[in-house]
PDB file of C-alpha atoms in Angstrom:
ATOM      1  CA  MET A   1      76.530 105.157 136.801  1.00 67.00           C
ATOM      2  CA  GLY A   2      73.761 103.193 134.988  1.00 83.00           C
ATOM      3  CA  ALA A   3      73.569 101.660 131.625  1.00 91.00           C
ATOM      4  CA  PHE A   4      73.673 104.182 128.615  1.00 94.00           C
ATOM      5  CA  LYS A   5      70.362 104.045 126.750  1.00 94.00           C
ATOM      6  CA  ILE A   6      69.108 105.655 123.820  1.00 95.00           C
ATOM      7  CA  PHE A   7      65.540 106.843 124.136  1.00 94.00           C
ATOM      8  CA  SER A   8      64.830 108.239 120.491  1.00 92.00           C
ATOM      9  CA  ALA A   9      66.489 108.527 117.128  1.00 93.00           C
ATOM     10  CA  GLU A  10      65.284 111.293 114.452  1.00 93.00           C
ATOM     11  CA  PHE A  11      66.499 111.667 110.896  1.00 92.00           C
ATOM     12  CA  LYS A  12      67.665 115.240 110.392  1.00 94.00           C
ATOM     13  CA  ALA A  13      69.311 115.380 107.040  1.00 93.00           C
ATOM     14  CA  SER A  14      70.939 113.665 103.939  1.00 92.00           C
ATOM     15  CA  CYS A  15      73.813 115.607 102.422  1.00 91.00           C
ATOM     16  CA  GLY A  16      75.271 114.934  99.168  1.00 87.00           C
ATOM     17  CA  THR A  17      77.546 117.892  99.169  1.00 88.00           C
ATOM     18  CA  VAL A  18      79.663 119.779 101.759  1.00 88.00           C
ATOM     19  CA  GLU A  19      77.477 122.827 101.588  1.00 92.00           C
ATOM     20  CA  GLN A  20      74.448 120.707 102.808  1.00 93.00           C
ATOM     21  CA  PHE A  21      76.049 119.608 106.078  1.00 93.00           C
ATOM     22  CA  LEU A  22      74.427 120.700 109.062  1.00 94.00           C
ATOM     23  CA  LYS A  23      75.635 123.487 111.198  1.00 93.00           C
ATOM     24  CA  PRO A  24      77.457 121.715 114.071  1.00 91.00           C
ATOM     25  CA  THR A  25      75.476 122.338 117.138  1.00 93.00           C
ATOM     26  CA  LEU A  26      75.878 118.863 118.990  1.00 95.00           C
ATOM     27  CA  PRO A  27      78.643 116.198 119.665  1.00 96.00           C
ATOM     28  CA  GLU A  28      78.863 113.931 116.798  1.00 97.00           C
ATOM     29  CA  VAL A  29      80.023 110.405 116.238  1.00 97.00           C
ATOM     30  CA  ALA A  30      80.228 109.101 112.815  1.00 96.00           C
ATOM     31  CA  ILE A  31      79.956 105.348 111.751  1.00 96.00           C
ATOM     32  CA  VAL A  32      81.582 103.896 108.697  1.00 93.00           C
ATOM     33  CA  GLY A  33      82.126 100.558 107.216  1.00 92.00           C
ATOM     34  CA  ARG A  34      82.329  98.657 103.827  1.00 88.00           C
ATOM     35  CA  SER A  35      79.143  98.538 101.999  1.00 79.00           C
ATOM     36  CA  ASN A  36      78.500  94.982 102.823  1.00 83.00           C
ATOM     37  CA  VAL A  37      79.340  94.964 106.462  1.00 91.00           C
ATOM     38  CA  GLY A  38      75.784  95.479 107.831  1.00 89.00           C
ATOM     39  CA  LYS A  39      76.065  99.088 108.751  1.00 91.00           C
ATOM     40  CA  SER A  40      72.419  99.907 108.465  1.00 88.00           C
ATOM     41  CA  SER A  41      71.386  96.832 110.410  1.00 91.00           C
ATOM     42  CA  ALA A  42      74.059  97.775 113.223  1.00 93.00           C
ATOM     43  CA  ILE A  43      72.617 101.260 113.204  1.00 92.00           C
ATOM     44  CA  ASN A  44      69.020 100.105 113.713  1.00 92.00           C
ATOM     45  CA  CYS A  45      69.971  97.672 116.248  1.00 92.00           C
ATOM     46  CA  LEU A  46      71.879 100.255 118.047  1.00 93.00           C
ATOM     47  CA  VAL A  47      69.062 102.910 118.266  1.00 91.00           C
ATOM     48  CA  ASN A  48      66.196 100.326 118.733  1.00 87.00           C
ATOM     49  CA  HIS A  49      64.569 101.518 115.369  1.00 76.00           C
ATOM     50  CA  LYS A  50      64.195  98.892 112.677  1.00 71.00           C
ATOM     51  CA  GLY A  51      63.521 101.302 109.858  1.00 63.00           C
ATOM     52  CA  LEU A  52      65.815 104.279 110.617  1.00 66.00           C
ATOM     53  CA  ALA A  53      68.617 103.451 108.463  1.00 59.00           C
ATOM     54  CA  LYS A  54      67.699 101.756 105.175  1.00 56.00           C
ATOM     55  CA  VAL A  55      68.509  98.052 104.869  1.00 46.00           C
ATOM     56  CA  GLY A  56      69.001  97.526 101.113  1.00 44.00           C
ATOM     57  CA  LYS A  57      69.587  94.166  99.169  1.00 43.00           C
ATOM     58  CA  THR A  58      72.337  95.884  97.273  1.00 44.00           C
ATOM     59  CA  PRO A  59      75.315  96.849  99.377  1.00 45.00           C
ATOM     60  CA  GLY A  60      76.347 100.452  98.760  1.00 45.00           C
ATOM     61  CA  LYS A  61      72.793 101.879  98.899  1.00 49.00           C
ATOM     62  CA  THR A  62      73.862 104.725 101.230  1.00 53.00           C
ATOM     63  CA  GLN A  63      75.318 107.561  98.713  1.00 71.00           C
ATOM     64  CA  THR A  64      75.129 110.398 101.151  1.00 85.00           C
ATOM     65  CA  ILE A  65      76.140 111.405 104.620  1.00 91.00           C
ATOM     66  CA  ASN A  66      73.105 111.065 106.924  1.00 92.00           C
ATOM     67  CA  PHE A  67      72.548 112.797 110.033  1.00 95.00           C
ATOM     68  CA  PHE A  68      70.361 111.416 112.995  1.00 95.00           C
ATOM     69  CA  GLU A  69      69.722 113.165 116.225  1.00 96.00           C
ATOM     70  CA  ILE A  70      69.903 110.830 119.226  1.00 96.00           C
ATOM     71  CA  ALA A  71      68.146 111.371 122.599  1.00 96.00           C
ATOM     72  CA  THR A  72      69.675 109.487 125.528  1.00 96.00           C
ATOM     73  CA  ASN A  73      69.844 109.292 129.292  1.00 94.00           C
ATOM     74  CA  GLY A  74      72.941 111.159 128.874  1.00 92.00           C
ATOM     75  CA  PRO A  75      74.294 113.594 126.371  1.00 92.00           C
ATOM     76  CA  ARG A  76      72.311 114.210 123.192  1.00 95.00           C
ATOM     77  CA  PHE A  77      74.433 113.767 120.067  1.00 97.00           C
ATOM     78  CA  MET A  78      74.350 113.406 116.349  1.00 97.00           C
ATOM     79  CA  LEU A  79      74.971 109.942 114.767  1.00 96.00           C
ATOM     80  CA  VAL A  80      76.289 110.410 111.217  1.00 96.00           C
ATOM     81  CA  ASP A  81      76.291 107.593 108.931  1.00 93.00           C
ATOM     82  CA  LEU A  82      79.003 107.909 106.270  1.00 91.00           C
ATOM     83  CA  PRO A  83      78.712 106.050 102.696  1.00 84.00           C
ATOM     84  CA  GLY A  84      79.909 102.668 102.556  1.00 80.00           C
ATOM     85  CA  TYR A  85      83.379 101.947 100.966  1.00 75.00           C
ATOM     86  CA  GLY A  86      85.133  99.368  98.996  1.00 62.00           C
ATOM     87  CA  PHE A  87      82.156  97.558  97.232  1.00 52.00           C
ATOM     88  CA  ALA A  88      82.904  96.875  93.500  1.00 46.00           C
ATOM     89  CA  LYS A  89      79.322  97.263  92.222  1.00 51.00           C
ATOM     90  CA  VAL A  90      79.062 100.904  92.971  1.00 51.00           C
ATOM     91  CA  PRO A  91      79.988 102.903  89.960  1.00 53.00           C
ATOM     92  CA  GLU A  92      83.356 104.637  89.825  1.00 59.00           C
ATOM     93  CA  ARG A  93      81.764 107.978  89.587  1.00 57.00           C
ATOM     94  CA  ILE A  94      79.956 107.690  92.633  1.00 51.00           C
ATOM     95  CA  ARG A  95      82.946 106.408  94.458  1.00 54.00           C
ATOM     96  CA  GLU A  96      84.931 109.387  93.284  1.00 58.00           C
ATOM     97  CA  LEU A  97      82.248 111.657  94.788  1.00 57.00           C
ATOM     98  CA  TRP A  98      82.151 110.140  98.086  1.00 61.00           C
ATOM     99  CA  GLY A  99      86.003 110.154  98.741  1.00 72.00           C
ATOM    100  CA  PRO A 100      86.168 114.142  98.770  1.00 80.00           C
ATOM    101  CA  LEU A 101      82.870 114.167 100.755  1.00 84.00           C
ATOM    102  CA  ILE A 102      83.878 111.871 103.497  1.00 86.00           C
ATOM    103  CA  GLU A 103      87.424 113.296 103.763  1.00 86.00           C
ATOM    104  CA  GLU A 104      85.929 117.084 104.213  1.00 88.00           C
ATOM    105  CA  PHE A 105      83.663 115.865 106.895  1.00 92.00           C
ATOM    106  CA  LEU A 106      86.408 114.100 108.931  1.00 91.00           C
ATOM    107  CA  ARG A 107      88.864 116.855 108.442  1.00 89.00           C
ATOM    108  CA  THR A 108      86.561 119.905 109.242  1.00 91.00           C
ATOM    109  CA  ARG A 109      83.813 118.687 111.865  1.00 93.00           C
ATOM    110  CA  LYS A 110      85.446 120.296 114.978  1.00 90.00           C
ATOM    111  CA  ASN A 111      82.550 118.652 117.017  1.00 93.00           C
ATOM    112  CA  LEU A 112      83.437 115.073 115.929  1.00 96.00           C
ATOM    113  CA  GLN A 113      83.916 113.096 119.063  1.00 96.00           C
ATOM    114  CA  GLY A 114      84.993 109.816 117.290  1.00 96.00           C
ATOM    115  CA  VAL A 115      84.410 107.361 114.263  1.00 96.00           C
ATOM    116  CA  VAL A 116      82.927 103.801 114.837  1.00 97.00           C
ATOM    117  CA  VAL A 117      84.763 101.604 112.266  1.00 96.00           C
ATOM    118  CA  LEU A 118      82.480  98.460 111.406  1.00 96.00           C
ATOM    119  CA  VAL A 119      84.426  95.402 110.062  1.00 96.00           C
ATOM    120  CA  ASP A 120      83.195  91.887 109.324  1.00 95.00           C
ATOM    121  CA  SER A 121      84.095  89.690 112.204  1.00 95.00           C
ATOM    122  CA  ARG A 122      85.165  86.951 109.701  1.00 93.00           C
ATOM    123  CA  ARG A 123      87.577  88.789 107.695  1.00 90.00           C
ATOM    124  CA  VAL A 124      89.517  92.097 107.286  1.00 91.00           C
ATOM    125  CA  GLN A 125      89.960  93.805 103.957  1.00 89.00           C
ATOM    126  CA  GLU A 126      92.654  96.074 102.923  1.00 89.00           C
ATOM    127  CA  SER A 127      90.279  99.091 102.804  1.00 87.00           C
ATOM    128  CA  ASP A 128      89.442  98.607 106.484  1.00 91.00           C
ATOM    129  CA  ARG A 129      93.048  98.894 107.447  1.00 92.00           C
ATOM    130  CA  ALA A 130      93.379 101.809 105.314  1.00 89.00           C
ATOM    131  CA  MET A 131      90.289 103.528 107.017  1.00 89.00           C
ATOM    132  CA  VAL A 132      91.739 102.832 110.555  1.00 92.00           C
ATOM    133  CA  GLU A 133      95.189 104.162 109.654  1.00 91.00           C
ATOM    134  CA  TRP A 134      93.639 107.289 108.000  1.00 89.00           C
ATOM    135  CA  LEU A 135      91.618 108.165 111.036  1.00 91.00           C
ATOM    136  CA  MET A 136      94.613 107.593 113.319  1.00 91.00           C
ATOM    137  CA  ARG A 137      96.566 110.014 111.136  1.00 90.00           C
ATOM    138  CA  LEU A 138      94.072 112.618 111.448  1.00 90.00           C
ATOM    139  CA  LYS A 139      94.062 111.971 115.312  1.00 93.00           C
ATOM    140  CA  ILE A 140      90.320 111.097 115.459  1.00 94.00           C
ATOM    141  CA  PRO A 141      89.565 108.574 118.143  1.00 94.00           C
ATOM    142  CA  VAL A 142      88.311 105.165 116.578  1.00 95.00           C
ATOM    143  CA  MET A 143      86.223 102.277 117.803  1.00 96.00           C
ATOM    144  CA  VAL A 144      86.338  99.238 115.896  1.00 97.00           C
ATOM    145  CA  VAL A 145      83.385  96.998 115.966  1.00 97.00           C
ATOM    146  CA  ALA A 146      83.254  93.635 114.408  1.00 97.00           C
ATOM    147  CA  THR A 147      79.713  92.898 113.147  1.00 96.00           C
ATOM    148  CA  LYS A 148      77.911  89.540 112.278  1.00 95.00           C
ATOM    149  CA  ALA A 149      79.339  88.155 115.431  1.00 96.00           C
ATOM    150  CA  ASP A 150      76.640  85.453 115.488  1.00 95.00           C
ATOM    151  CA  LYS A 151      78.383  84.049 112.488  1.00 95.00           C
ATOM    152  CA  VAL A 152      81.621  83.196 114.429  1.00 94.00           C
ATOM    153  CA  THR A 153      81.389  80.282 116.975  1.00 93.00           C
ATOM    154  CA  ARG A 154      82.526  80.790 120.512  1.00 90.00           C
ATOM    155  CA  GLY A 155      85.242  78.436 119.971  1.00 93.00           C
ATOM    156  CA  ASN A 156      86.737  80.713 117.110  1.00 95.00           C
ATOM    157  CA  ARG A 157      86.500  83.868 118.955  1.00 93.00           C
ATOM    158  CA  GLN A 158      89.842  84.197 119.969  1.00 94.00           C
ATOM    159  CA  ALA A 159      91.277  83.224 116.512  1.00 95.00           C
ATOM    160  CA  ALA A 160      88.994  85.711 115.096  1.00 95.00           C
ATOM    161  CA  LEU A 161      90.062  88.490 117.432  1.00 95.00           C
ATOM    162  CA  ARG A 162      93.614  87.948 116.762  1.00 94.00           C
ATOM    163  CA  GLU A 163      93.012  87.898 112.977  1.00 95.00           C
ATOM    164  CA  LEU A 164      91.421  91.324 113.341  1.00 96.00           C
ATOM    165  CA  ARG A 165      93.964  92.737 115.497  1.00 95.00           C
ATOM    166  CA  GLU A 166      96.658  91.663 113.051  1.00 95.00           C
ATOM    167  CA  GLY A 167      94.876  92.668 110.054  1.00 95.00           C
ATOM    168  CA  LEU A 168      94.068  95.987 111.363  1.00 95.00           C
ATOM    169  CA  GLY A 169      97.204  96.721 113.004  1.00 92.00           C
ATOM    170  CA  MET A 170      95.686  97.069 116.314  1.00 91.00           C
ATOM    171  CA  GLU A 171      96.772  96.239 119.877  1.00 90.00           C
ATOM    172  CA  GLU A 172      93.204  96.319 121.388  1.00 91.00           C
ATOM    173  CA  ASP A 173      90.685  94.076 120.545  1.00 93.00           C
ATOM    174  CA  PRO A 174      87.490  95.079 118.565  1.00 95.00           C
ATOM    175  CA  LEU A 175      84.038  94.702 120.109  1.00 96.00           C
ATOM    176  CA  PHE A 176      82.086  92.009 118.673  1.00 96.00           C
ATOM    177  CA  LEU A 177      78.322  93.208 117.628  1.00 97.00           C
ATOM    178  CA  SER A 178      75.425  91.145 116.301  1.00 96.00           C
ATOM    179  CA  ALA A 179      72.592  92.965 115.086  1.00 93.00           C
ATOM    180  CA  TYR A 180      70.465  89.707 114.920  1.00 92.00           C
ATOM    181  CA  THR A 181      71.079  88.687 118.597  1.00 94.00           C
ATOM    182  CA  GLY A 182      72.015  92.077 120.158  1.00 93.00           C
ATOM    183  CA  GLU A 183      75.321  90.643 121.404  1.00 95.00           C
ATOM    184  CA  GLY A 184      77.645  93.433 122.414  1.00 96.00           C
ATOM    185  CA  LYS A 185      74.891  96.177 121.889  1.00 96.00           C
ATOM    186  CA  GLN A 186      75.174  97.584 125.453  1.00 96.00           C
ATOM    187  CA  MET A 187      78.899  97.255 125.684  1.00 96.00           C
ATOM    188  CA  LEU A 188      78.903  99.553 122.344  1.00 96.00           C
ATOM    189  CA  LEU A 189      76.448 101.973 123.966  1.00 96.00           C
ATOM    190  CA  ASP A 190      78.639 102.259 127.002  1.00 95.00           C
ATOM    191  CA  GLN A 191      81.806 103.023 124.922  1.00 94.00           C
ATOM    192  CA  LEU A 192      79.753 105.549 123.123  1.00 95.00           C
ATOM    193  CA  ARG A 193      79.154 107.347 126.299  1.00 94.00           C
ATOM    194  CA  GLU A 194      82.864 107.270 126.919  1.00 92.00           C
ATOM    195  CA  LEU A 195      83.559 108.664 123.618  1.00 91.00           C
ATOM    196  CA  LEU A 196      80.863 111.364 123.962  1.00 92.00           C
ATOM    197  CA  THR A 197      82.412 112.519 127.195  1.00 86.00           C
ATOM    198  CA  LEU A 198      85.748 113.045 126.102  1.00 72.00           C
ATOM    199  CA  ASP A 199      86.797 116.706 126.279  1.00 59.00           C
ATOM    200  CA  ALA A 200      86.294 118.133 122.845  1.00 46.00           C
ATOM    201  CA  PRO A 201      85.276 121.860 122.419  1.00 43.00           C
ATOM    202  CA  LEU A 202      82.226 122.650 120.257  1.00 43.00           C
ATOM    203  CA  PRO A 203      82.622 125.439 117.541  1.00 40.00           C
TER     204      PRO A 203
END
């Protein structure tokens, strides 16, 4: 089996309410992380499209659930960008709207194949652990990806992995990813393919 490749990514919808969610027609993979984890850069790196997800100077810019249709050399799927969490500068009233929106999405999307949780490779926050634990309670497959890998020297990798595992309460190592150098991109793509081929009936 050859390497998994993404050929194109097309923005489909931006949803601020449950009623706006797209009708589930394709397998979906959601991506979530703290507002300052580099989520937009990671998405753009993954799909080879520098301007697909908007990279803002102020973390927390994504305030809706955004759907992107992805064409690959394997299964076509929907990449779903969830609002970032845990950043203090986002107004409380906005955060209060995000919570129920994200929860409804995660609880009700029967075609959701899994969630990619982005964490900063240099530190784990309590909100990261809470997100991973919540997804596990919902019995949703989780793939943890440590961003900004270029900020961690090779000599510090093992110590960083140990801290990430312990901080998140995981047994498996997260995958390092650098949107700047492309490190870890192909490995993440190949793991995405495995996630997309899990047996999960569409509605």
